[in-house]
Amino acid sequence: MLFRSLMAYYIRHWRVLILVTCLPFLLIVVIFPFLPESPRWLVRNHKIKQAHRVMAYIAKLNSKPPVDLELLKAVAAAETPMIPDNISQEDDNGEFEMKQFGYLEFFTDHALRLPTIYQMTIMCSTAITYYGISFNVKNMEGSLYLIVMLLGLSDAIGYPSALLVCNRLGRRKSLAIYMSLGAVFLGVLAILELAVGLASVPMWVIALCLLGKFCVAGGRSCARTLVGELYPTAVRAMGSGLGGVGASLGAVLAPQLAFLGSCKF
C-alpha cells in the first residue's frame, strides 16, 4: 500500500495502474521452475527420492554435505505413527498410511473444533477492522495519496513489530495486547464522533486511524503466527486456509458495514 499510493500519484489512469501493479506477478513464471517442493511434505507422503533430491539441492546451496537417503527413510518411518489417529490409519501389515482429511473434520474433531472457531473469529474480526479503517480514508481530510501512504507505512511498521513482541511475550499475549490497544484507539475515535463530531478534529481522526491500523496490522501478524502453530504439521496448511476464509469473510463484511454507517435511518 505504501508504494501503491506513490504509483497512483503518478499513474492516474486506473486501468494502467492495475496493469502495472499486476505485472510483478508474472515473475512466478520465471520463479516456478526453480521453486522446490516442501521436503517435509514429500517425506510425509513417502516420496523419499524426491525429498532426497530437494534436500541435496538445499545442501548444495548452503555448502553442506547432502542428507543420507536412509536417514530420510528413517525420518519418514518415525514420523508417520505420530500423525493423529484421524489423519492416519494402520493397515493389516502394521504399516501406517495417510488417509484423506477433510475440512469438515476441523469442526467435528473435538481437539480441533475450538481452536478452529477461535482462529477464524479472530481473523474475521481483524479483517473487518483492518479494511474498515482503509474504507474510512474518504472521511479523512488532506491529500488522499498522502493518507494512503501513511496507512501503508503503519502496516510496514506494524507487521514486523509483531515479530519482536511475539518472540519476547509469546503469541497469545502479543495478540491480546495489539488487539486491545487497537480497540482503545478506535474506541476513542467513536467517543469523539459522539461527543464533538469527527469533522471538528480532523488531525485526531488521522492519528487515531493510523495508530489503530498499526495495532490491527500487528494483531494480524500475531494471529497468523499463532494459527500456524495451532495445528499438527499434516493439517497446518488446511488450518491456515480456514483462517484465510475467516479473513476473507471479514473483508466481504467490512464494506457492507461501512455502507450501513453512511446510511441515514
GROMACS .gro file of C-alpha atoms in nm:
model
  265
    1MET     CA    1   0.000   0.000   0.000
    2LEU     CA    2   0.291   0.233   0.074
    3PHE     CA    3   0.436   0.206  -0.276
    4ARG     CA    4   0.098   0.168  -0.444
    5SER     CA    5  -0.006   0.513  -0.323
    6LEU     CA    6   0.309   0.660  -0.477
    7MET     CA    7   0.240   0.476  -0.802
    8ALA     CA    8  -0.120   0.600  -0.802
    9TYR     CA    9   0.004   0.958  -0.759
   10TYR     CA   10   0.199   0.935  -1.085
   11ILE     CA   11  -0.028   0.691  -1.272
   12ARG     CA   12  -0.374   0.843  -1.258
   13HIS     CA   13  -0.548   0.614  -1.509
   14TRP     CA   14  -0.685   0.325  -1.300
   15ARG     CA   15  -0.661   0.062  -1.575
   16VAL     CA   16  -0.294   0.139  -1.633
   17LEU     CA   17  -0.237   0.135  -1.255
   18ILE     CA   18  -0.390  -0.212  -1.225
   19LEU     CA   19  -0.179  -0.337  -1.514
   20VAL     CA   20   0.142  -0.201  -1.363
   21THR     CA   21   0.069  -0.346  -1.018
   22CYS     CA   22  -0.013  -0.688  -1.166
   23LEU     CA   23   0.298  -0.715  -1.383
   24PRO     CA   24   0.528  -0.833  -1.097
   25PHE     CA   25   0.309  -1.140  -1.051
   26LEU     CA   26   0.424  -1.260  -1.393
   27LEU     CA   27   0.761  -1.331  -1.233
   28ILE     CA   28   0.609  -1.652  -1.096
   29VAL     CA   29   0.651  -1.795  -1.446
   30VAL     CA   30   1.025  -1.741  -1.411
   31ILE     CA   31   1.049  -1.845  -1.046
   32PHE     CA   32   0.829  -2.156  -1.054
   33PRO     CA   33   1.079  -2.392  -1.224
   34PHE     CA   34   1.335  -2.314  -0.952
   35LEU     CA   35   1.093  -2.345  -0.660
   36PRO     CA   36   1.136  -2.688  -0.494
   37GLU     CA   37   0.856  -2.882  -0.328
   38SER     CA   38   0.849  -2.889   0.051
   39PRO     CA   39   1.081  -3.175   0.158
   40ARG     CA   40   0.872  -3.232   0.472
   41TRP     CA   41   0.558  -3.281   0.265
   42LEU     CA   42   0.745  -3.519   0.036
   43VAL     CA   43   0.876  -3.721   0.333
   44ARG     CA   44   0.534  -3.741   0.499
   45ASN     CA   45   0.385  -3.867   0.173
   46HIS     CA   46   0.664  -4.124   0.134
   47LYS     CA   47   0.816  -3.961  -0.173
   48ILE     CA   48   1.161  -4.022  -0.034
   49LYS     CA   49   1.365  -3.999  -0.354
   50GLN     CA   50   1.210  -3.665  -0.448
   51ALA     CA   51   1.268  -3.538  -0.094
   52HIS     CA   52   1.630  -3.652  -0.116
   53ARG     CA   53   1.683  -3.457  -0.440
   54VAL     CA   54   1.535  -3.142  -0.284
   55MET     CA   55   1.743  -3.182   0.032
   56ALA     CA   56   2.057  -3.236  -0.178
   57TYR     CA   57   1.980  -2.916  -0.370
   58ILE     CA   58   1.931  -2.722  -0.045
   59ALA     CA   59   2.252  -2.866   0.100
   60LYS     CA   60   2.441  -2.765  -0.213
   61LEU     CA   61   2.315  -2.406  -0.188
   62ASN     CA   62   2.432  -2.394   0.174
   63SER     CA   63   2.767  -2.568   0.107
   64LYS     CA   64   2.669  -2.861   0.329
   65PRO     CA   65   2.701  -3.236   0.274
   66PRO     CA   66   2.386  -3.400   0.133
   67VAL     CA   67   2.146  -3.580   0.363
   68ASP     CA   68   2.169  -3.957   0.354
   69LEU     CA   69   1.879  -4.130   0.178
   70GLU     CA   70   1.848  -4.390   0.454
   71LEU     CA   71   1.814  -4.111   0.710
   72LEU     CA   72   1.514  -3.970   0.524
   73LYS     CA   73   1.358  -4.315   0.516
   74ALA     CA   74   1.407  -4.343   0.891
   75VAL     CA   75   1.251  -3.998   0.945
   76ALA     CA   76   0.950  -4.095   0.733
   77ALA     CA   77   0.905  -4.418   0.928
   78ALA     CA   78   0.940  -4.240   1.261
   79GLU     CA   79   0.702  -3.953   1.184
   80THR     CA   80   0.412  -4.144   1.032
   81PRO     CA   81   0.294  -4.308   1.357
   82MET     CA   82   0.296  -3.965   1.526
   83ILE     CA   83   0.023  -3.838   1.295
   84PRO     CA   84  -0.314  -3.808   1.478
   85ASP     CA   85  -0.542  -4.111   1.454
   86ASN     CA   86  -0.796  -3.928   1.240
   87ILE     CA   87  -0.526  -3.845   0.981
   88SER     CA   88  -0.352  -4.184   0.956
   89GLN     CA   89  -0.463  -4.544   0.970
   90GLU     CA   90  -0.285  -4.874   1.016
   91ASP     CA   91  -0.324  -5.148   0.758
   92ASP     CA   92  -0.315  -5.525   0.810
   93ASN     CA   93   0.064  -5.533   0.785
   94GLY     CA   94   0.114  -5.278   1.061
   95GLU     CA   95   0.211  -5.004   0.814
   96PHE     CA   96   0.069  -4.655   0.858
   97GLU     CA   97  -0.089  -4.490   0.556
   98MET     CA   98  -0.217  -4.138   0.510
   99LYS     CA   99  -0.590  -4.103   0.462
  100GLN     CA  100  -0.788  -3.809   0.333
  101PHE     CA  101  -0.857  -3.538   0.592
  102GLY     CA  102  -1.146  -3.306   0.505
  103TYR     CA  103  -1.217  -2.952   0.617
  104LEU     CA  104  -1.535  -3.068   0.790
  105GLU     CA  105  -1.323  -3.264   1.038
  106PHE     CA  106  -1.183  -2.938   1.175
  107PHE     CA  107  -1.528  -2.883   1.321
  108THR     CA  108  -1.618  -3.241   1.411
  109ASP     CA  109  -1.290  -3.335   1.580
  110HIS     CA  110  -1.303  -3.234   1.948
  111ALA     CA  111  -0.933  -3.137   1.959
  112LEU     CA  112  -0.952  -2.910   1.654
  113ARG     CA  113  -1.303  -2.763   1.683
  114LEU     CA  114  -1.248  -2.481   1.934
  115PRO     CA  115  -0.906  -2.369   1.802
  116THR     CA  116  -1.056  -2.354   1.453
  117ILE     CA  117  -1.356  -2.148   1.563
  118TYR     CA  118  -1.138  -1.917   1.770
  119GLN     CA  119  -0.883  -1.852   1.499
  120MET     CA  120  -1.148  -1.797   1.228
  121THR     CA  121  -1.327  -1.548   1.456
  122ILE     CA  122  -1.003  -1.364   1.531
  123MET     CA  123  -0.904  -1.347   1.165
  124CYS     CA  124  -1.253  -1.228   1.067
  125SER     CA  125  -1.263  -0.954   1.332
  126THR     CA  126  -0.914  -0.826   1.249
  127ALA     CA  127  -1.001  -0.819   0.877
  128ILE     CA  128  -1.322  -0.621   0.942
  129THR     CA  129  -1.127  -0.365   1.144
  130TYR     CA  130  -0.831  -0.356   0.905
  131TYR     CA  131  -1.039  -0.299   0.592
  132GLY     CA  132  -1.288  -0.081   0.777
  133ILE     CA  133  -1.009   0.167   0.856
  134SER     CA  134  -0.898   0.155   0.493
  135PHE     CA  135  -1.250   0.232   0.371
  136ASN     CA  136  -1.266   0.526   0.611
  137VAL     CA  137  -0.991   0.702   0.416
  138LYS     CA  138  -1.253   0.901   0.225
  139ASN     CA  139  -1.362   1.066   0.552
  140MET     CA  140  -1.010   1.192   0.635
  141GLU     CA  141  -0.908   1.543   0.542
  142GLY     CA  142  -0.593   1.607   0.344
  143SER     CA  143  -0.426   1.453   0.041
  144LEU     CA  144  -0.575   1.112  -0.034
  145TYR     CA  145  -0.241   0.987  -0.166
  146LEU     CA  146  -0.055   1.102   0.144
  147ILE     CA  147  -0.309   0.941   0.378
  148VAL     CA  148  -0.297   0.609   0.191
  149MET     CA  149   0.083   0.622   0.203
  150LEU     CA  150   0.071   0.680   0.580
  151LEU     CA  151  -0.168   0.387   0.619
  152GLY     CA  152   0.077   0.174   0.424
  153LEU     CA  153   0.358   0.298   0.647
  154SER     CA  154   0.161   0.191   0.956
  155ASP     CA  155   0.140  -0.158   0.801
  156ALA     CA  156   0.510  -0.158   0.719
  157ILE     CA  157   0.589  -0.086   1.085
  158GLY     CA  158   0.307  -0.284   1.247
  159TYR     CA  159   0.366  -0.622   1.081
  160PRO     CA  160   0.738  -0.660   1.164
  161SER     CA  161   0.694  -0.510   1.511
  162ALA     CA  162   0.479  -0.812   1.599
  163LEU     CA  163   0.779  -1.036   1.537
  164LEU     CA  164   0.977  -0.867   1.812
  165VAL     CA  165   0.685  -0.862   2.055
  166CYS     CA  166   0.585  -1.224   1.985
  167ASN     CA  167   0.935  -1.353   2.046
  168ARG     CA  168   0.951  -1.172   2.378
  169LEU     CA  169   0.598  -1.207   2.520
  170GLY     CA  170   0.458  -1.507   2.335
  171ARG     CA  171   0.186  -1.534   2.073
  172ARG     CA  172  -0.131  -1.509   2.283
  173LYS     CA  173  -0.018  -1.217   2.500
  174SER     CA  174   0.108  -1.026   2.196
  175LEU     CA  175  -0.219  -1.083   2.012
  176ALA     CA  176  -0.420  -0.966   2.313
  177ILE     CA  177  -0.204  -0.653   2.354
  178TYR     CA  178  -0.226  -0.549   1.990
  179MET     CA  179  -0.600  -0.609   1.965
  180SER     CA  180  -0.670  -0.436   2.297
  181LEU     CA  181  -0.468  -0.128   2.201
  182GLY     CA  182  -0.639  -0.119   1.863
  183ALA     CA  183  -0.977  -0.131   2.036
  184VAL     CA  184  -0.873   0.156   2.265
  185PHE     CA  185  -0.765   0.385   1.978
  186LEU     CA  186  -1.074   0.311   1.769
  187GLY     CA  187  -1.295   0.336   2.078
  188VAL     CA  188  -1.160   0.688   2.140
  189LEU     CA  189  -1.243   0.765   1.777
  190ALA     CA  190  -1.603   0.653   1.832
  191ILE     CA  191  -1.630   0.861   2.150
  192LEU     CA  192  -1.505   1.170   1.964
  193GLU     CA  193  -1.770   1.113   1.698
  194LEU     CA  194  -2.044   1.101   1.961
  195ALA     CA  195  -1.906   1.388   2.170
  196VAL     CA  196  -1.785   1.657   1.929
  197GLY     CA  197  -1.809   1.514   1.578
  198LEU     CA  198  -1.511   1.399   1.375
  199ALA     CA  199  -1.529   1.695   1.137
  200SER     CA  200  -1.410   1.927   1.415
  201VAL     CA  201  -1.097   1.720   1.496
  202PRO     CA  202  -0.956   1.604   1.158
  203MET     CA  203  -0.599   1.554   1.282
  204TRP     CA  204  -0.721   1.336   1.569
  205VAL     CA  205  -0.909   1.121   1.319
  206ILE     CA  206  -0.596   1.063   1.111
  207ALA     CA  207  -0.375   0.998   1.415
  208LEU     CA  208  -0.618   0.753   1.577
  209CYS     CA  209  -0.680   0.569   1.249
  210LEU     CA  210  -0.307   0.531   1.190
  211LEU     CA  211  -0.249   0.405   1.545
  212GLY     CA  212  -0.547   0.171   1.517
  213LYS     CA  213  -0.425   0.032   1.184
  214PHE     CA  214  -0.076  -0.015   1.327
  215CYS     CA  215  -0.221  -0.225   1.611
  216VAL     CA  216  -0.452  -0.421   1.383
  217ALA     CA  217  -0.162  -0.497   1.147
  218GLY     CA  218   0.042  -0.622   1.442
  219GLY     CA  219  -0.255  -0.826   1.562
  220ARG     CA  220  -0.299  -0.984   1.219
  221SER     CA  221   0.069  -1.077   1.216
  222CYS     CA  222   0.044  -1.233   1.563
  223ALA     CA  223  -0.272  -1.419   1.464
  224ARG     CA  224  -0.109  -1.566   1.154
  225THR     CA  225   0.188  -1.683   1.358
  226LEU     CA  226  -0.040  -1.836   1.619
  227VAL     CA  227  -0.259  -2.009   1.360
  228GLY     CA  228   0.048  -2.168   1.202
  229GLU     CA  229   0.138  -2.323   1.537
  230LEU     CA  230  -0.207  -2.441   1.643
  231TYR     CA  231  -0.231  -2.748   1.422
  232PRO     CA  232  -0.031  -3.067   1.359
  233THR     CA  233   0.208  -3.036   1.067
  234ALA     CA  234   0.000  -3.268   0.847
  235VAL     CA  235  -0.302  -3.034   0.855
  236ARG     CA  236  -0.134  -2.700   0.924
  237ALA     CA  237  -0.181  -2.567   0.572
  238MET     CA  238  -0.551  -2.657   0.577
  239GLY     CA  239  -0.595  -2.489   0.917
  240SER     CA  240  -0.423  -2.175   0.791
  241GLY     CA  241  -0.653  -2.187   0.489
  242LEU     CA  242  -0.957  -2.179   0.718
  243GLY     CA  243  -0.805  -1.875   0.886
  244GLY     CA  244  -0.788  -1.719   0.541
  245VAL     CA  245  -1.156  -1.799   0.492
  246GLY     CA  246  -1.238  -1.610   0.812
  247ALA     CA  247  -1.026  -1.315   0.698
  248SER     CA  248  -1.193  -1.316   0.356
  249LEU     CA  249  -1.535  -1.316   0.521
  250GLY     CA  250  -1.429  -1.012   0.723
  251ALA     CA  251  -1.308  -0.841   0.404
  252VAL     CA  252  -1.650  -0.903   0.248
  253LEU     CA  253  -1.838  -0.769   0.551
  254ALA     CA  254  -1.623  -0.456   0.600
  255PRO     CA  255  -1.754  -0.254   0.302
  256GLN     CA  256  -2.113  -0.352   0.385
  257LEU     CA  257  -2.071  -0.225   0.740
  258ALA     CA  258  -1.911   0.093   0.606
  259PHE     CA  259  -2.211   0.139   0.376
  260LEU     CA  260  -2.454   0.091   0.666
  261GLY     CA  261  -2.261   0.352   0.862
  262SER     CA  262  -2.323   0.607   0.587
  263CYS     CA  263  -2.697   0.543   0.573
  264LYS     CA  264  -2.941   0.777   0.742
  265PHE     CA  265  -3.215   0.590   0.927
   0.00000   0.00000   0.00000
